[in-house]
mmCIF file of C-alpha atoms in Angstrom:
data_model
loop_
_atom_site.group_PDB
_atom_site.id
_atom_site.type_symbol
_atom_site.label_atom_id
_atom_site.label_comp_id
_atom_site.label_asym_id
_atom_site.label_seq_id
_atom_site.Cartn_x
_atom_site.Cartn_y
_atom_site.Cartn_z
ATOM 1 C CA MET I 1210 -18.591 -13.484 -18.904
ATOM 2 C CA THR I 1211 -20.163 -12.916 -15.477
ATOM 3 C CA THR I 1212 -19.523 -10.020 -13.155
ATOM 4 C CA SER I 1213 -17.551 -12.321 -10.804
ATOM 5 C CA ASP I 1214 -15.464 -13.577 -13.725
ATOM 6 C CA ARG I 1215 -14.611 -9.906 -14.695
ATOM 7 C CA SER I 1216 -13.789 -9.169 -11.075
ATOM 8 C CA ALA I 1217 -11.474 -12.135 -10.803
ATOM 9 C CA GLU I 1218 -9.883 -11.218 -14.150
ATOM 10 C CA LEU I 1219 -9.177 -7.727 -12.827
ATOM 11 C CA THR I 1220 -7.941 -8.892 -9.389
ATOM 12 C CA PRO I 1221 -4.186 -9.364 -9.378
ATOM 13 C CA GLY I 1222 -3.005 -12.879 -8.300
ATOM 14 C CA VAL I 1223 -0.220 -13.474 -5.793
ATOM 15 C CA GLU I 1224 2.426 -13.866 -8.495
ATOM 16 C CA GLU I 1225 1.514 -10.457 -9.997
ATOM 17 C CA LEU I 1226 1.554 -8.850 -6.530
ATOM 18 C CA GLU I 1227 4.931 -10.332 -5.746
ATOM 19 C CA ALA I 1228 6.227 -9.098 -9.131
ATOM 20 C CA GLN I 1229 5.114 -5.568 -8.189
ATOM 21 C CA GLU I 1230 7.208 -5.799 -5.020
ATOM 22 C CA ARG I 1231 10.196 -7.054 -6.872
ATOM 23 C CA ARG I 1232 9.825 -4.247 -9.390
ATOM 24 C CA LEU I 1233 9.101 -1.297 -7.133
ATOM 25 C CA VAL I 1234 12.321 -0.874 -5.163
ATOM 26 C CA PHE I 1235 14.212 2.389 -4.259
ATOM 27 C CA ARG I 1236 17.963 3.063 -4.557
ATOM 28 C CA ARG I 1237 17.577 5.177 -1.421
ATOM 29 C CA PHE I 1238 14.664 6.677 0.428
ATOM 30 C CA THR I 1239 15.164 10.073 2.190
ATOM 31 C CA HIS I 1240 12.825 12.571 3.891
ATOM 32 C CA ASP I 1241 12.632 14.458 0.692
ATOM 33 C CA ASP I 1242 11.696 11.307 -1.177
ATOM 34 C CA ALA I 1243 8.820 10.713 1.312
ATOM 35 C CA TRP I 1244 7.643 14.299 0.830
ATOM 36 C CA ALA I 1245 7.812 14.010 -2.975
ATOM 37 C CA LEU I 1246 6.044 10.596 -3.025
ATOM 38 C CA GLY I 1247 3.397 11.716 -0.581
ATOM 39 C CA SER I 1248 2.801 14.931 -2.558
ATOM 40 C CA LEU I 1249 2.390 12.840 -5.781
ATOM 41 C CA LEU I 1250 -0.120 10.617 -4.055
ATOM 42 C CA VAL I 1251 -2.077 13.653 -2.820
ATOM 43 C CA GLU I 1252 -2.066 15.147 -6.370
ATOM 44 C CA MET I 1253 -3.307 11.929 -7.934
ATOM 45 C CA ALA I 1254 -6.019 11.553 -5.310
ATOM 46 C CA ARG I 1255 -7.090 15.190 -5.745
ATOM 47 C CA GLU I 1256 -7.311 14.591 -9.540
ATOM 48 C CA ARG I 1257 -9.687 11.645 -8.838
ATOM 49 C CA GLN I 1258 -11.567 13.367 -6.017
ATOM 50 C CA ALA I 1259 -10.638 10.432 -3.872
ATOM 51 C CA PRO I 1260 -11.522 10.846 -0.167
ATOM 52 C CA VAL I 1261 -8.257 9.351 1.260
ATOM 53 C CA ALA I 1262 -5.702 9.717 3.776
ATOM 54 C CA VAL I 1263 -2.036 9.151 2.783
ATOM 55 C CA ASP I 1264 0.723 8.135 5.143
ATOM 56 C CA ILE I 1265 4.453 7.355 4.755
ATOM 57 C CA HIS I 1266 6.469 5.799 7.503
ATOM 58 C CA ARG I 1267 10.202 4.946 7.595
ATOM 59 C CA ALA I 1268 11.855 3.053 10.483
ATOM 60 C CA GLY I 1269 8.936 3.770 12.863
ATOM 61 C CA GLN I 1270 8.872 7.525 12.061
ATOM 62 C CA GLN I 1271 5.955 9.246 10.184
ATOM 63 C CA LEU I 1272 7.525 11.183 7.397
ATOM 64 C CA PHE I 1273 4.312 12.251 5.600
ATOM 65 C CA HIS I 1274 0.586 12.351 6.343
ATOM 66 C CA ALA I 1275 -2.266 14.062 4.522
ATOM 67 C CA ALA I 1276 -5.980 13.771 4.931
ATOM 68 C CA LEU I 1277 -8.035 14.835 1.950
ATOM 69 C CA PRO I 1278 -11.639 16.020 2.039
ATOM 70 C CA GLY I 1279 -14.052 13.168 2.672
ATOM 71 C CA SER I 1280 -11.490 11.131 4.665
ATOM 72 C CA SER I 1281 -12.099 10.537 8.419
ATOM 73 C CA PRO I 1282 -10.262 9.397 11.561
ATOM 74 C CA ASP I 1283 -11.336 5.892 10.651
ATOM 75 C CA ASN I 1284 -8.853 6.152 7.671
ATOM 76 C CA ASP I 1285 -6.029 6.783 10.050
ATOM 77 C CA ALA I 1286 -6.989 3.752 12.036
ATOM 78 C CA TRP I 1287 -7.056 1.665 8.857
ATOM 79 C CA ILE I 1288 -3.663 3.081 7.928
ATOM 80 C CA ALA I 1289 -2.128 1.974 11.141
ATOM 81 C CA ARG I 1290 -3.529 -1.553 10.910
ATOM 82 C CA LYS I 1291 -2.505 -2.025 7.265
ATOM 83 C CA ARG I 1292 0.919 -0.581 7.897
ATOM 84 C CA ARG I 1293 1.446 -2.976 10.860
ATOM 85 C CA VAL I 1294 0.932 -5.916 8.382
ATOM 86 C CA VAL I 1295 3.600 -4.497 6.048
ATOM 87 C CA GLU I 1296 5.998 -4.038 9.125
ATOM 88 C CA ARG I 1297 5.386 -7.576 10.326
ATOM 89 C CA TYR I 1298 5.388 -9.495 7.072
ATOM 90 C CA GLY I 1299 7.661 -7.265 4.875
ATOM 91 C CA SER I 1300 5.000 -7.448 2.054
ATOM 92 C CA ALA I 1301 2.062 -5.357 0.786
ATOM 93 C CA SER I 1302 -0.938 -5.650 2.988
ATOM 94 C CA TYR I 1303 -3.035 -6.686 -0.089
ATOM 95 C CA LEU I 1304 -0.460 -9.402 -0.938
ATOM 96 C CA VAL I 1305 -0.516 -10.834 2.592
ATOM 97 C CA GLY I 1306 -4.384 -11.033 2.367
ATOM 98 C CA ALA I 1307 -4.177 -12.563 -1.154
ATOM 99 C CA ARG I 1308 -1.780 -15.325 0.039
ATOM 100 C CA HIS I 1309 -4.316 -16.273 2.734
ATOM 101 C CA ARG I 1310 -7.149 -16.302 0.219
ATOM 102 C CA ALA I 1311 -5.124 -18.381 -2.136
ATOM 103 C CA LYS I 1312 -4.915 -21.052 0.572
ATOM 104 C CA GLY I 1313 -8.688 -20.980 0.957
ATOM 105 C CA THR I 1314 -8.712 -19.082 4.239
ATOM 106 C CA THR I 1315 -8.585 -15.501 5.467
ATOM 107 C CA PHE I 1316 -5.935 -13.515 7.281
ATOM 108 C CA GLU I 1317 -8.279 -12.944 10.113
ATOM 109 C CA GLU I 1318 -8.869 -16.726 10.529
ATOM 110 C CA SER I 1319 -5.239 -17.845 10.065
ATOM 111 C CA SER I 1320 -2.984 -15.230 11.415
ATOM 112 C CA ARG I 1321 -4.076 -15.383 15.023
ATOM 113 C CA LEU I 1322 -3.390 -11.623 15.128
ATOM 114 C CA ASP I 1323 -5.718 -9.059 16.696
ATOM 115 C CA PRO I 1324 -7.867 -7.597 13.840
ATOM 116 C CA ASP I 1325 -8.057 -4.362 15.785
ATOM 117 C CA THR I 1326 -4.240 -4.098 15.385
ATOM 118 C CA TYR I 1327 -3.642 -5.755 11.953
ATOM 119 C CA ALA I 1328 -5.581 -5.606 8.679
ATOM 120 C CA ALA I 1329 -4.434 -7.440 5.579
ATOM 121 C CA HIS I 1330 -6.463 -5.206 3.342
ATOM 122 C CA GLY I 1331 -5.130 -3.432 0.331
ATOM 123 C CA GLY I 1332 -3.466 0.013 0.527
ATOM 124 C CA SER I 1333 -0.124 -0.417 2.408
ATOM 125 C CA PHE I 1334 3.072 -1.175 0.282
ATOM 126 C CA PRO I 1335 6.456 -1.728 1.577
ATOM 127 C CA VAL I 1336 9.183 0.908 0.939
ATOM 128 C CA THR I 1337 12.024 -1.324 -0.085
ATOM 129 C CA VAL I 1338 15.609 -0.134 -0.641
ATOM 130 C CA ALA I 1339 17.907 -2.237 -2.834
ATOM 131 C CA ASP I 1340 20.532 -4.127 -0.894
ATOM 132 C CA VAL I 1341 18.778 -3.067 2.417
ATOM 133 C CA GLY I 1342 15.273 -4.467 2.441
ATOM 134 C CA VAL I 1343 12.013 -3.125 3.699
ATOM 135 C CA ILE I 1344 12.440 0.131 5.687
ATOM 136 C CA GLY I 1345 9.003 1.430 5.783
ATOM 137 C CA ALA I 1346 5.483 1.617 4.206
ATOM 138 C CA VAL I 1347 3.444 3.969 2.076
ATOM 139 C CA THR I 1348 -0.254 3.621 2.841
ATOM 140 C CA VAL I 1349 -3.552 4.951 1.491
ATOM 141 C CA SER I 1350 -6.962 4.507 2.968
ATOM 142 C CA GLY I 1351 -10.408 5.626 1.888
ATOM 143 C CA LEU I 1352 -11.277 3.657 -1.206
ATOM 144 C CA PRO I 1353 -12.137 -0.079 -1.646
ATOM 145 C CA GLN I 1354 -9.031 -2.095 -0.802
ATOM 146 C CA LEU I 1355 -7.932 -2.985 -4.344
ATOM 147 C CA GLU I 1356 -8.378 0.740 -5.414
ATOM 148 C CA ASP I 1357 -6.250 1.735 -2.420
ATOM 149 C CA HIS I 1358 -3.532 -0.806 -3.485
ATOM 150 C CA ARG I 1359 -3.664 0.299 -7.141
ATOM 151 C CA LEU I 1360 -3.360 3.992 -6.266
ATOM 152 C CA VAL I 1361 -0.180 3.290 -4.226
ATOM 153 C CA VAL I 1362 1.350 1.103 -6.936
ATOM 154 C CA GLU I 1363 0.529 3.649 -9.733
ATOM 155 C CA ALA I 1364 2.176 6.393 -7.607
ATOM 156 C CA LEU I 1365 5.224 4.264 -6.947
ATOM 157 C CA GLU I 1366 5.489 3.306 -10.684
ATOM 158 C CA ARG I 1367 5.401 7.060 -11.613
ATOM 159 C CA PHE I 1368 7.728 8.096 -8.882
ATOM 160 C CA LEU I 1369 10.367 5.388 -9.540
ATOM 161 C CA GLY I 1370 10.012 5.839 -13.274
ATOM 162 C CA GLU I 1371 10.911 9.486 -12.960
ATOM 163 C CA ARG I 1372 13.996 8.581 -10.870
ATOM 164 C CA THR I 1373 15.364 6.044 -13.297
ATOM 165 C CA GLU I 1374 15.300 8.269 -16.419
#
């Protein structure tokens, strides 16, 4: 198996990414939930010594933000660009990029959106509330895009798993 075969095997497809979104849904999402989720992400990033920034927005309001050692102002710019993709498309920024790649193109080529404003790179995931829809986004920036995406998904799985027991 070649390195590119292993990478493809580890890279989630559109169907898997869509399944993540269907699975990772909140019953409600309060300011306290944003604080707890953001704090969990910070804890996970610190354990991994990940140089990331973490951001949670709901309905246009920033509810949580943290910048860990090694992150930079560039991470905040990436957060804003990835979050705008979630807000516009109602899907994870990595999923939006994957849908374009699956069609043999790129988000930058096909979307006709300003790449200084929108980035369909991994790391921003919709905050979806059951029977309501997408109300915000949780975003991480500082790692390669698939690692940013996976960190957010893992945190959401832990957070929502704790809430359903």
